[in-house]
Short mmCIF file of C-alpha atoms in Angstrom, two decimals:
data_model
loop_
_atom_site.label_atom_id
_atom_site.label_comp_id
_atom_site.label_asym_id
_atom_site.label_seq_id
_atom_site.Cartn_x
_atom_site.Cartn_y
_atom_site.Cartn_z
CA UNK A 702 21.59 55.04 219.57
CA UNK A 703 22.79 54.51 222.97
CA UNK A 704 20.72 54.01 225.99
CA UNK A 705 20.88 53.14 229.63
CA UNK A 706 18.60 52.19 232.40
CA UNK A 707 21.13 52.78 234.62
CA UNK A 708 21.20 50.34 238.63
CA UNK A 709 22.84 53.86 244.41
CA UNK A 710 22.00 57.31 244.96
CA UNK A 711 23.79 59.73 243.76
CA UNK A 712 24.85 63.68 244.78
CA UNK A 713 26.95 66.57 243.47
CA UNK A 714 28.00 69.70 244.48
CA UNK A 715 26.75 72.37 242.18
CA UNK A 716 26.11 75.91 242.37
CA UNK A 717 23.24 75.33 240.16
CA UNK A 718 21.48 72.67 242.86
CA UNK A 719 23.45 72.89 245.97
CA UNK A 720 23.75 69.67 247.19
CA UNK A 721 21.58 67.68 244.92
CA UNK A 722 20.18 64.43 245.79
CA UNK A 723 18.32 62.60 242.95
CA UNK A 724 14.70 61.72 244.15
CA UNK A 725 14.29 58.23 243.51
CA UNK A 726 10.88 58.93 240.95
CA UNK A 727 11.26 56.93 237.62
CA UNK A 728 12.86 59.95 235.67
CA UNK A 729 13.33 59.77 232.16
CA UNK A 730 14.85 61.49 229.08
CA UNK A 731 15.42 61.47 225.47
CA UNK A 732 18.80 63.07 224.16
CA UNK A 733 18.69 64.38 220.93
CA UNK A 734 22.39 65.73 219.43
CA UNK A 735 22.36 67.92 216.41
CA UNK A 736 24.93 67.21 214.30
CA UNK A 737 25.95 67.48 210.53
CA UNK A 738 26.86 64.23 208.78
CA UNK A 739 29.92 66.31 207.47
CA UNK A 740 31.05 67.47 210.60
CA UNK A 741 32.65 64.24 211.84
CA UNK A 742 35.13 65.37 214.41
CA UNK A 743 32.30 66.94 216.19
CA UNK A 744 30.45 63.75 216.30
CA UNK A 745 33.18 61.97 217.80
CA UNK A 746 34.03 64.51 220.31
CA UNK A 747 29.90 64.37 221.47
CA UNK A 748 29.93 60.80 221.25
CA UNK A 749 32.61 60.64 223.83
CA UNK A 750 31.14 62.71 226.28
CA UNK A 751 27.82 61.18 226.10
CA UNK A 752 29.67 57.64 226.47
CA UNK A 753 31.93 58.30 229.74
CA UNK A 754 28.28 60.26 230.82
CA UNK A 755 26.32 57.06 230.37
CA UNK A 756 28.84 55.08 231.99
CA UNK A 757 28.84 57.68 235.24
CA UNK A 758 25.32 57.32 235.48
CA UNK A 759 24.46 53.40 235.09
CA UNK A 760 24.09 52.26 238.57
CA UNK A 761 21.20 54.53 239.30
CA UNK A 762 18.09 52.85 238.58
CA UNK A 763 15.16 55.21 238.26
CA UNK A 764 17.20 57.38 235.63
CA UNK A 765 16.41 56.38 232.11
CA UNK A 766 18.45 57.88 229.65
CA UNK A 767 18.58 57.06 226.15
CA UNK A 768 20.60 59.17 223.17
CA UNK A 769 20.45 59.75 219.83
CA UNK A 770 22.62 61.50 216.79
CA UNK A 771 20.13 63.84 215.13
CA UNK A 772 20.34 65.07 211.28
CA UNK A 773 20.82 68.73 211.22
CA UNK A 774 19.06 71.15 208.82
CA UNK A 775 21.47 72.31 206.27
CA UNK A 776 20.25 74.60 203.85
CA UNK A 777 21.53 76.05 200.73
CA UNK A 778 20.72 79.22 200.02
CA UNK A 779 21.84 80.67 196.75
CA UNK A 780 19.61 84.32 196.47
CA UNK A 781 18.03 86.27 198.31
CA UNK A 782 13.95 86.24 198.29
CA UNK A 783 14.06 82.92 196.69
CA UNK A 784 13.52 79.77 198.66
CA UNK A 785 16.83 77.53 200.14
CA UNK A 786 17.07 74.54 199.49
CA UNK A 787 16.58 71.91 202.52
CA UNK A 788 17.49 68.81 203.68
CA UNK A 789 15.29 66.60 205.94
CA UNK A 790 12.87 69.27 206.93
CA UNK A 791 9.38 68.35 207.48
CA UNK A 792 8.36 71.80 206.20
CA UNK A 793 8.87 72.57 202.43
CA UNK A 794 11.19 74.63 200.90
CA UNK A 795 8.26 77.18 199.76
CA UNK A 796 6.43 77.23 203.25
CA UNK A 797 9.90 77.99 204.80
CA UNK A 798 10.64 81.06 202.85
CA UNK A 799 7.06 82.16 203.54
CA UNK A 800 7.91 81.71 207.46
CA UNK A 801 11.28 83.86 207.05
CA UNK A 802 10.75 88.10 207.52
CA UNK A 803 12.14 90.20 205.11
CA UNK A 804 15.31 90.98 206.47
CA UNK A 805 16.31 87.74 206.88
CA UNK A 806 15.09 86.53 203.13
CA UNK A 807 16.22 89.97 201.22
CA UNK A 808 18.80 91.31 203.43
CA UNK A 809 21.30 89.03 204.99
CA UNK A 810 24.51 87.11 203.48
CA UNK A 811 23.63 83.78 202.30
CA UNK A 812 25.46 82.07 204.44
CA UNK A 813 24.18 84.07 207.33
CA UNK A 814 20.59 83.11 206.61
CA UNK A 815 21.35 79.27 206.20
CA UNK A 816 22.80 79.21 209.25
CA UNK A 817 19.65 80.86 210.75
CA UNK A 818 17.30 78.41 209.32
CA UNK A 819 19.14 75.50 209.68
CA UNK A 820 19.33 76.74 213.11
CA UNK A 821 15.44 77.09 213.94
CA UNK A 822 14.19 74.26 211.46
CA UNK A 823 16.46 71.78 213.66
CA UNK A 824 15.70 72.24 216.71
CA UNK A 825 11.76 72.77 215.71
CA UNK A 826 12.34 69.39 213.88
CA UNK A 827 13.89 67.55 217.16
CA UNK A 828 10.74 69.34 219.13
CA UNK A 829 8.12 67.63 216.57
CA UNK A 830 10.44 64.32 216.58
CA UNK A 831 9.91 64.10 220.90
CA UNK A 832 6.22 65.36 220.45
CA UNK A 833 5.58 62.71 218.10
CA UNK A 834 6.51 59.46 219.89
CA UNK A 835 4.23 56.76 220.77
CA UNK A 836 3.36 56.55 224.31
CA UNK A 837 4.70 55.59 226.80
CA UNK A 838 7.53 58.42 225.90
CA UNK A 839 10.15 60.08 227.70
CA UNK A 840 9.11 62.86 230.19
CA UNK A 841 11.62 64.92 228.61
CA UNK A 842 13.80 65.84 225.75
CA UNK A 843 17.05 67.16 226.21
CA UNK A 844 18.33 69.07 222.48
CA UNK A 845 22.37 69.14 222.43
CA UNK A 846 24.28 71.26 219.48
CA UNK A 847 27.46 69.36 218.77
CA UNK A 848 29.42 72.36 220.27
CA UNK A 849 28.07 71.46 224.03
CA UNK A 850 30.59 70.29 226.60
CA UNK A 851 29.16 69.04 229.82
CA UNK A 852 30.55 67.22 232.74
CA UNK A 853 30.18 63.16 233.30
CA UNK A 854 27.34 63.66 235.75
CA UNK A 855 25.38 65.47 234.22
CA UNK A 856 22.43 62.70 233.67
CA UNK A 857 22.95 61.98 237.03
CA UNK A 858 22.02 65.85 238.02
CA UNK A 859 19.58 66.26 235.17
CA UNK A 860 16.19 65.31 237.46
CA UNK A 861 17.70 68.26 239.78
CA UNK A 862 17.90 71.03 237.26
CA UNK A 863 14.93 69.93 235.93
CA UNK A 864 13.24 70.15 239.08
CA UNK A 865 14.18 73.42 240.02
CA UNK A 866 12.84 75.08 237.23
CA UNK A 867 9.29 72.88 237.05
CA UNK A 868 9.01 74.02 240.55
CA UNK A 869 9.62 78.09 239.79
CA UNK A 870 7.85 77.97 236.60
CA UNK A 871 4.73 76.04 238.89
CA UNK A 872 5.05 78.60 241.64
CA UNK A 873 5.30 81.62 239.16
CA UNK A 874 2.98 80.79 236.53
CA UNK A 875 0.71 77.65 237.95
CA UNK A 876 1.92 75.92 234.92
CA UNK A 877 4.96 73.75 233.83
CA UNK A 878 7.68 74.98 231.86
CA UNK A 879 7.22 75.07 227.55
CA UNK A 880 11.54 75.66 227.59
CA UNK A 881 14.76 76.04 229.61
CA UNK A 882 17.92 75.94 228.54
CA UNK A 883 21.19 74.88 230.61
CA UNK A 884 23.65 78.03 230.93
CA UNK A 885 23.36 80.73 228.55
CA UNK A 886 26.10 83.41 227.30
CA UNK A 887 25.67 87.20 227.23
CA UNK A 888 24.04 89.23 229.62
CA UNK A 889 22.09 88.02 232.71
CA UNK A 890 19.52 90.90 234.22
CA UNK A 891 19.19 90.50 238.29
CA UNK A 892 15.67 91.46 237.80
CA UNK A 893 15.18 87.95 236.26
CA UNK A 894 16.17 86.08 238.54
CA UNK A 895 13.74 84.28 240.32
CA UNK A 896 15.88 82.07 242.92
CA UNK A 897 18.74 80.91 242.87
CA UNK A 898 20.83 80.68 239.42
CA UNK A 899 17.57 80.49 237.94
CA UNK A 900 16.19 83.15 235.39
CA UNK A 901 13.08 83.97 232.69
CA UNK A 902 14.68 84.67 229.81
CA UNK A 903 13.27 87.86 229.31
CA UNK A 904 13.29 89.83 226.51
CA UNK A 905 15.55 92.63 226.55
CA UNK A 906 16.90 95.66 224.18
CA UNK A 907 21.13 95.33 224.76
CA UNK A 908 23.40 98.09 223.34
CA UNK A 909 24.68 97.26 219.51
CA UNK A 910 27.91 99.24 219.23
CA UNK A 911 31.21 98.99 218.06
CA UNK A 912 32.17 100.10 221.90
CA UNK A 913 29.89 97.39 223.30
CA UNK A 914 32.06 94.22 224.41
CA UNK A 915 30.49 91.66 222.04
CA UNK A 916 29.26 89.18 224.94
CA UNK A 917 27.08 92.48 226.05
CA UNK A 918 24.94 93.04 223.45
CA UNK A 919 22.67 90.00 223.53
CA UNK A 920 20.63 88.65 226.39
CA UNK A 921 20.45 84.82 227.30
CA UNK A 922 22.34 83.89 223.95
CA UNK A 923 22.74 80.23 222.45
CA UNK A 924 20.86 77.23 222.96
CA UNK A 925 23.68 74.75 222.94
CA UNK A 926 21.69 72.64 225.84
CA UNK A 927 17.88 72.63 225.66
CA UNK A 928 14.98 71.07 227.53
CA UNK A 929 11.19 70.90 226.76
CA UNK A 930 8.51 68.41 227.94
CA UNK A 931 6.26 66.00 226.87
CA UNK A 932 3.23 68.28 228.31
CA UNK A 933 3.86 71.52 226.96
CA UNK A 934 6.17 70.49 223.73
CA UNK A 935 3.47 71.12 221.02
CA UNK A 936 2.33 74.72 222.58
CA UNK A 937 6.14 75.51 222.02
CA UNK A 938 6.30 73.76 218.59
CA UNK A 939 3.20 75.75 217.79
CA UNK A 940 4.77 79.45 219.37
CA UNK A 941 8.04 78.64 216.98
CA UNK A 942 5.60 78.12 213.56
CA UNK A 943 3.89 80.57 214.54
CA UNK A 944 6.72 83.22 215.05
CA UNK A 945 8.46 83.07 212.24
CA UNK A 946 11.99 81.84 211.32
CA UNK A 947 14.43 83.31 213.60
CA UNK A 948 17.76 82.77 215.42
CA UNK A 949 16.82 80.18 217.78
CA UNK A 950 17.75 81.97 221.16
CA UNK A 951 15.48 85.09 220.57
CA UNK A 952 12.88 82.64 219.59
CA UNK A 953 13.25 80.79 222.93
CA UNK A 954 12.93 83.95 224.91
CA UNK A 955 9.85 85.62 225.90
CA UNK A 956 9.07 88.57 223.52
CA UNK A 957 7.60 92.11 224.43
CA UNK A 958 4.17 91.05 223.60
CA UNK A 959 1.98 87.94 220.90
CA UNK A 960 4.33 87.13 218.08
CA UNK A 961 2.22 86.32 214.71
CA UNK A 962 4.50 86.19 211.65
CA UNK A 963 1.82 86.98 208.98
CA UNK A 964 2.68 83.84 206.52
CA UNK A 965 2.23 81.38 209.38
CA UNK A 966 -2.08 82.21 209.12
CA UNK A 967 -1.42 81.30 205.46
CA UNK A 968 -3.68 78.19 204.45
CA UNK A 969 -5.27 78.33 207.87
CA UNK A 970 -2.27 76.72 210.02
CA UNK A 971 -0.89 74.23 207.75
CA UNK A 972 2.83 74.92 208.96
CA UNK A 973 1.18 74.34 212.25
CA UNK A 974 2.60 71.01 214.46
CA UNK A 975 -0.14 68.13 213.35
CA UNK A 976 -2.29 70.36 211.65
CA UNK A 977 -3.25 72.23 214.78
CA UNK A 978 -4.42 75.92 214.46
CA UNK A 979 -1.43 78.23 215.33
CA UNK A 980 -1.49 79.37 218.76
CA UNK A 981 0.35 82.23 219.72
CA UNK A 982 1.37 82.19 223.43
CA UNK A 983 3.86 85.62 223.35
CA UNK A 984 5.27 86.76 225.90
CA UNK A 985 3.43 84.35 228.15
CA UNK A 986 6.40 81.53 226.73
CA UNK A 987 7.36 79.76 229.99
CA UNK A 988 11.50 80.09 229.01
CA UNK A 989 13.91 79.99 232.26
CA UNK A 990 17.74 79.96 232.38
CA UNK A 991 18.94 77.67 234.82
CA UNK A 992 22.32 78.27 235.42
CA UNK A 993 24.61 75.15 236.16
CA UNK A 994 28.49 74.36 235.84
CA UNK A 995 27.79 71.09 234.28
CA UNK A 996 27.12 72.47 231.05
CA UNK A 997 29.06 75.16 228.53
CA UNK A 998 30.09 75.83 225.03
CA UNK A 999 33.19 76.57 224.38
CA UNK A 1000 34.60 78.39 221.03
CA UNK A 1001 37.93 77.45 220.80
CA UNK A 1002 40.01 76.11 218.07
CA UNK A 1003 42.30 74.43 220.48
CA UNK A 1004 39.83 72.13 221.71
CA UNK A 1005 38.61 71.00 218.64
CA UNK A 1006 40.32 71.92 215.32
CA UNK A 1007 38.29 73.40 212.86
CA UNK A 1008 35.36 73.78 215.53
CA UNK A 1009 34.02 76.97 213.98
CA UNK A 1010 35.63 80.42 213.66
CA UNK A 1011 36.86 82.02 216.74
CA UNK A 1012 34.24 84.00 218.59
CA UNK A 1013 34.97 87.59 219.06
CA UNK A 1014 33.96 87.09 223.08
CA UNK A 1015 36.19 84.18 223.27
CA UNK A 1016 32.79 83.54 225.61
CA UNK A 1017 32.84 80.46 227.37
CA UNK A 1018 29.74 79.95 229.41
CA UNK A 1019 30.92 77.64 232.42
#
């Protein structure tokens, strides 16, 4: 674990913020990374960046940043409509294949479908992690997949970003954010956008063809650099169990209407954060898209050998 109280203002220039100067409020944030313990050249690549951004950072004094390497879900998944096998998960292997739909348990390649739940079930497992932290807690908790790149200020523009979006999602909805994520790829919709570089992450139906340039055909993909809050963290957690097992992107959008994966009433909420009755919040999901050049993922073998198959985009969100 690494973590800073850091000890001078400090301003950038980004499209994301325009000039953005850090209110001096105490501002603090837990960094989770997701990483598997196999994957060892992606931890030391992460590790880096989070290093030279903790060293950028340290002379500010009301930032408190701390960061953590987080186990990721890896499942092994061996047939389809029987259960994967799971490492780590707080949710058993039997309640996870009730939480999958059918397509996803009886109709997609193995491998596909571990990826999927290992996907969801670690990022709902960093959610519960933050949620269940003895006060006083961070504000905030800031979910990184080891395939983020970001720039060395980021911390240091983190209470900006942040801020932009509490203050849309407040003027919108007269309630704080449950979700936003830091730069998205596929296809942005103008009619999101609420000001500036700032968007709901609607849900949207995208053209699935072989004509259709791969980067078109899904709206505000990945969630390579994620944000939730200590206030509204277990209404998300809550929205996610009670979904359904999905790719983690559509289930950070908002959705056409209430989600309510049928297995997730099973037993009366007992996949449900804490024991807490499922609580289906639909499309009502507070999930924004601030876009920001301080963050992107980049798919490119180059850059990290053996990073992960080449994707057909070549996308590159910064």
């Amino acid at each position: 674990m690494r973590e800073i109280m850091p000890a001078a203002s400090t301003s950038r220039r980004d499209d994301a913020v325009g000039s953005c100067s850090t209110s001096r409020h105490p501002f603090s944030m837990l960094v989770l990374w997701i990483n598997m313990a196999s994957h060892t050249e992606r931890a030391a690549f992460m590790t880096k960046q989070l290093d030279v951004a903790h060293a950028h950072c340290q002379d500010v004094p009301w930032i408190r940043v701390t960061s953590k390497r987080f186990d990721a879900i890896a499942p092994r998944c061996f047939m389809a409509g029987m259960p994967c096998l799971l490492n780590g998960s707080r949710w058993s292997e039997s309640q996870v294949r009730l939480l999958e739909p059918a397509k996803l348990s009886l109709h997609t390649a193995q491998r596909t479908r571990a990826g999927t739940i290992g996907n969801f079930l670690s990022h709902l497992n960093a959610y519960a992690t933050f949620a269940e932290m003895p006060l006083p807690a961070p504000s905030y908790l800031l979910v990184l997949e080891d395939d983020a790149s970001f720039t060395a200020d980021l911390f240091c523009l983190l209470p900006c970003l942040i801020n932009n979006v509490q203050d849309v999602s407040l003027k919108t909805s007269g309630m704080p954010f449950h979700v936003m994520r830091l730069g998205c790829w596929g296809r942005f919709f103008e009619e999101d956008r609420i000001v500036s570089r700032v968007y709901r992450a609607a849900y949207h139906t995208t053209p699935n063809t072989n004509t259709t340039p791969p980067d078109q055909r899904v709206a505000y993909g990945g969630a390579h650099a994620t944000i939730v809050q200590r206030d509204t963290v277990v209404e998300l957690i809550d929205h996610l169990v009670a979904s359904g097992i999905m790719p983690i992107d559509v289930a950070l959008r908002e959705s056409p209407g209430p989600r309510q994966h049928p297995a997730s009433q099973v037993g009366h909420g007992r996949f449900s954060h804490a024991g807490k009755p499922n609580n289906t919040i639909g499309s009502r999901l507070r999930s924004y898209v601030q876009k920001t050049d301080a963050v992107w993922v980049t798919w490119d073998d180059a850059h990290l050998p053996g990073w992960r198959p080449a994707h057909p985009a070549g996308i590159r969100t910064k």
